[in-house]
Short mmCIF file of C-alpha atoms and ligand atoms in Angstrom, two decimals:
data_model
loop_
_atom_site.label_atom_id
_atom_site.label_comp_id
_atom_site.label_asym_id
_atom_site.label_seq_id
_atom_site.Cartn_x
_atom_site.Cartn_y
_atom_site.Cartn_z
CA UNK B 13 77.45 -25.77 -19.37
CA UNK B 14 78.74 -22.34 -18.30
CA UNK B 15 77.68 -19.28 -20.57
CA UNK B 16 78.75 -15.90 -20.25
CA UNK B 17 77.53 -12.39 -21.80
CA UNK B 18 78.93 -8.69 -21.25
CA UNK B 19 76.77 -5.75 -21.33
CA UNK B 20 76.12 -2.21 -19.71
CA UNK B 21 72.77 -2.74 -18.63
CA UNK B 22 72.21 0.96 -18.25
CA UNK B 23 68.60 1.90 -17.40
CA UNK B 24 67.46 -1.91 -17.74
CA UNK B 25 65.06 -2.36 -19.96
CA UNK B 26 63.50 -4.90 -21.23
CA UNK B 27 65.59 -6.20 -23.65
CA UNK B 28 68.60 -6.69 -21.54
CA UNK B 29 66.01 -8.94 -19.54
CA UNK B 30 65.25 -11.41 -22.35
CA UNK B 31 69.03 -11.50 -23.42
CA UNK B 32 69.81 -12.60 -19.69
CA UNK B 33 66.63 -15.37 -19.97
CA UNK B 34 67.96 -16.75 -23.66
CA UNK B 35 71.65 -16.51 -22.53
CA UNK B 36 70.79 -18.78 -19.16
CA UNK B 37 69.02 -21.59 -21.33
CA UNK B 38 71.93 -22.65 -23.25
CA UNK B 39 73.33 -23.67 -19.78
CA UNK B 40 72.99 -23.89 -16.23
CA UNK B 41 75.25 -21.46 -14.80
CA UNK B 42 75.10 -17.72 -16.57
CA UNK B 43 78.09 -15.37 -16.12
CA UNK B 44 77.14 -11.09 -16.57
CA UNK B 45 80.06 -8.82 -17.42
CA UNK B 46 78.83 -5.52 -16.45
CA UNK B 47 81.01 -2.78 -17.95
CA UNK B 48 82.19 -0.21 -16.03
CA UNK B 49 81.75 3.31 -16.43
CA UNK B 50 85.31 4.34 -17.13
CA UNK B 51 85.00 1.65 -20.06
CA UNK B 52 82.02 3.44 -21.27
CA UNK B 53 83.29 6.86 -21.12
CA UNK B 54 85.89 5.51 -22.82
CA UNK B 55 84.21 3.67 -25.83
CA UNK B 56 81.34 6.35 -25.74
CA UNK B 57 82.63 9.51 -24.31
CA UNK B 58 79.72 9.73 -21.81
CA UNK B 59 79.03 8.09 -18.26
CA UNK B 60 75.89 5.18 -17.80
CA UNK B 61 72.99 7.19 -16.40
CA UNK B 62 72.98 4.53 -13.43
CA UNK B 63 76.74 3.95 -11.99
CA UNK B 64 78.33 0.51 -12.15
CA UNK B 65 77.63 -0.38 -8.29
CA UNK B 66 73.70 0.25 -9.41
CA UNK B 67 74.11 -1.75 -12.38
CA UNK B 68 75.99 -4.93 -10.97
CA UNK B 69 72.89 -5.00 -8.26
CA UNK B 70 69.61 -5.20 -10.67
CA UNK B 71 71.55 -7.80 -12.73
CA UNK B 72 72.83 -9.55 -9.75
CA UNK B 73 69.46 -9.58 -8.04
CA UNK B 74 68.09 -11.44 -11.58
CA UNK B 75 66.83 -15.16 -10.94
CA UNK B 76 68.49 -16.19 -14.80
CA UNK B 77 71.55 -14.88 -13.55
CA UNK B 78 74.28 -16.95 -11.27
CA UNK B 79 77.36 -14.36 -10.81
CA UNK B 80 78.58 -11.42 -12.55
CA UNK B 81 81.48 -9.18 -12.38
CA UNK B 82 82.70 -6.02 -13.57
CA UNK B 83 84.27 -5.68 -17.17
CA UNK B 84 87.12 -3.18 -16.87
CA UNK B 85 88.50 -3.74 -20.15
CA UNK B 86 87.25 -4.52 -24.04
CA UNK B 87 90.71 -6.11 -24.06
CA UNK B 88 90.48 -8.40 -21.88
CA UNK B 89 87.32 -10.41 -23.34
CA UNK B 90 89.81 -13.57 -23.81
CA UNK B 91 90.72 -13.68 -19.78
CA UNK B 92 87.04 -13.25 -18.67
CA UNK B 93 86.01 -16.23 -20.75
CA UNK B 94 88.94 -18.36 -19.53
CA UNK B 95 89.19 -17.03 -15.78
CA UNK B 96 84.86 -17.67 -15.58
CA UNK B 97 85.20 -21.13 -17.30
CA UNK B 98 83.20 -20.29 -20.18
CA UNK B 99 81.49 -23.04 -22.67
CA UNK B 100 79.66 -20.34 -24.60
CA UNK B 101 79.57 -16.81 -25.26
CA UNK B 102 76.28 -15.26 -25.79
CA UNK B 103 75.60 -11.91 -26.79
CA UNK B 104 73.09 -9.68 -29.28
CA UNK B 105 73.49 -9.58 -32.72
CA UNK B 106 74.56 -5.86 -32.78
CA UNK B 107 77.98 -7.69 -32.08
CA UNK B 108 77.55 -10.38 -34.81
CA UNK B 109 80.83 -11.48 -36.10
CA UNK B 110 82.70 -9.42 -33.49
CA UNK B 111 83.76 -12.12 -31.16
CA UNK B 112 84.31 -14.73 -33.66
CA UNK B 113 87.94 -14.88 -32.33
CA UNK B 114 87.14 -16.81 -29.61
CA UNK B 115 85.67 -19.50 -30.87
CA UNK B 116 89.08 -20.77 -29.97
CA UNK B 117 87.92 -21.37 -26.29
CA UNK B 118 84.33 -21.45 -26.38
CA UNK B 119 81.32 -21.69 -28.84
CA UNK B 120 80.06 -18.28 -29.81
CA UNK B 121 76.46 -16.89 -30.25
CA UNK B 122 74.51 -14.30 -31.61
CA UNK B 123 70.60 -13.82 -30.99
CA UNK B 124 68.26 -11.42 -32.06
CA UNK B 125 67.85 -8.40 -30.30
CA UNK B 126 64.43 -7.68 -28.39
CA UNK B 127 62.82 -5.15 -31.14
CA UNK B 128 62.46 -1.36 -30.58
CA UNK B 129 63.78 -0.93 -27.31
CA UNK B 130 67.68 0.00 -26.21
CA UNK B 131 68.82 2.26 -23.37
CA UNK B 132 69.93 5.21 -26.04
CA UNK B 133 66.22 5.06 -27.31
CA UNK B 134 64.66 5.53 -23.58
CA UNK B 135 67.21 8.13 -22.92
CA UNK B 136 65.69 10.15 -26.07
CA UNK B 137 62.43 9.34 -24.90
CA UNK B 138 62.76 11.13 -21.44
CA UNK B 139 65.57 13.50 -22.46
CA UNK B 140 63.17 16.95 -21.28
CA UNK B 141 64.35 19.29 -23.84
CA UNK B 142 65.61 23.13 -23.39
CA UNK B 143 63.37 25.25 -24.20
N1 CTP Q 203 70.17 -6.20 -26.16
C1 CTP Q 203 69.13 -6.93 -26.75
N2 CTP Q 203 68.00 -6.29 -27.18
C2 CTP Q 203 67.89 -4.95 -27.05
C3 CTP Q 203 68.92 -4.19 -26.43
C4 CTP Q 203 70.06 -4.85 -25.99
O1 CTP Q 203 69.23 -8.15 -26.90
N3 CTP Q 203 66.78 -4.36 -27.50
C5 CTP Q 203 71.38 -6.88 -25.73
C6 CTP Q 203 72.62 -6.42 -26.47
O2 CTP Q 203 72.68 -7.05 -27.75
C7 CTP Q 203 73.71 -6.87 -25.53
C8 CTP Q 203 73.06 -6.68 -24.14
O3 CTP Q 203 71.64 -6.60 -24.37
O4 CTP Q 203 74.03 -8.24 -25.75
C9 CTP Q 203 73.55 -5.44 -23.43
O5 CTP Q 203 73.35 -4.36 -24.31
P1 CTP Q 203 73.58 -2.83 -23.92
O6 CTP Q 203 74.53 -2.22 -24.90
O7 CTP Q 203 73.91 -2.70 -22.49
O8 CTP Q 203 72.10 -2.22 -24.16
P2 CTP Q 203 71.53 -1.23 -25.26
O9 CTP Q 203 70.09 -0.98 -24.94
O10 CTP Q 203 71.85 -1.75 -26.65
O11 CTP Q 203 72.36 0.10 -24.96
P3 CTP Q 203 72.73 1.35 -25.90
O12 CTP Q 203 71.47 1.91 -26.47
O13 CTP Q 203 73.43 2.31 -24.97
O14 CTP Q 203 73.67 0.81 -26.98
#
C-alpha cells in the first residue's frame, strides 16, 4: 500500500515527526508533499522560516519516509495522488473533512494531531520581542 501526506514542515517539530511515523504504518511506501514557499505566501501571506530546498532535505533524510516532492499547488491535490499512485491519504485532523473529495481515488484519513506543539506556536515562543 502506497500512502501519501502534504505538509510544510517548517521548523520540524515534533509533531510533523509522529504524523510521518503514523502515516508510514498504514503502508509500506510513504509519499511527503512538501509545500513550497510561494504556496505558503500565498495561502498565508508570509514565507516558511526554513526555505523549501531545507525543508524537502530533513523530511527526505527521515527513515518513515520513501520519496517526497514539492507541492506547488493546493489545486492540484487530485494529480499528486494519481501521478504518486496513492492507496491512502493521510493527514492531521486540522484538515478533517477537507479532502473528503477524494475518496474517489483513494481512502482518506484523519489522525489526531501531536498535542501542544505546531510550528506557529515555536515561532511565538522564540519570536525576541521589540523592546
Ligand atoms: N501536525 C500534527 N501535529 C501537530 C502539528 C502538525 O499531526 N502538532 C500535522 C498536520 O496535521 C499536518 C502535518 O503535520 O498533517 C504538517 O503540518 P504543518 O501545517 O506543516 O505544521 P504546523 O505545525 O501545523 O504548522 P503551522 O503552525 O504553521 O500551521
Amino acid at each position: 500500500m502506497r500512502v501519501i501526506t502534504f505538509g510544510t514542515f517548517d521548523v520540524f517539530h515534533v509533531g510533523h515527526l509522529r504524523i510521518l511515523e503514523r502515516a508510514r504504518e498504514y503502508g509500506d511506501f510513504l509519499v511527503a508533499g512538501v509545500s513550497t514557499d510561494s504556496m505558503n505566501y500565498s495561502k498565508k501571506g508570509r514565507y516558511p522560516v526554513y526555505d523549501q530546498n531545507e525543508r524537502l532535505q530533513i523530511i527526505q533524510a527521515l527513515r518513515c519516509v520513501d520519496k517526497v516532492f514539492f507541492e506547488e499547488s493546493m489545486e492540484l491535490k487530485r494529480h499528486y495522488i494519481e501521478s504518486h499512485l496513492a492507496d491512502i491519504l493521510v493527514m492531521g485532523d486540522d484538515w478533517a473533512g477537507k479532502f473528503d473529495e477524494f475518496s474517489d481515488i483513494c481512502r482518506v484519513v484523519y489522525l489526531p494531531r501531536t498535542p501542544s506543539v505546531s510550528t506557529t506556536a515555536i515561532i511565538e515562543k522564540i519570536r525576541i520581542p521589540k523592546s
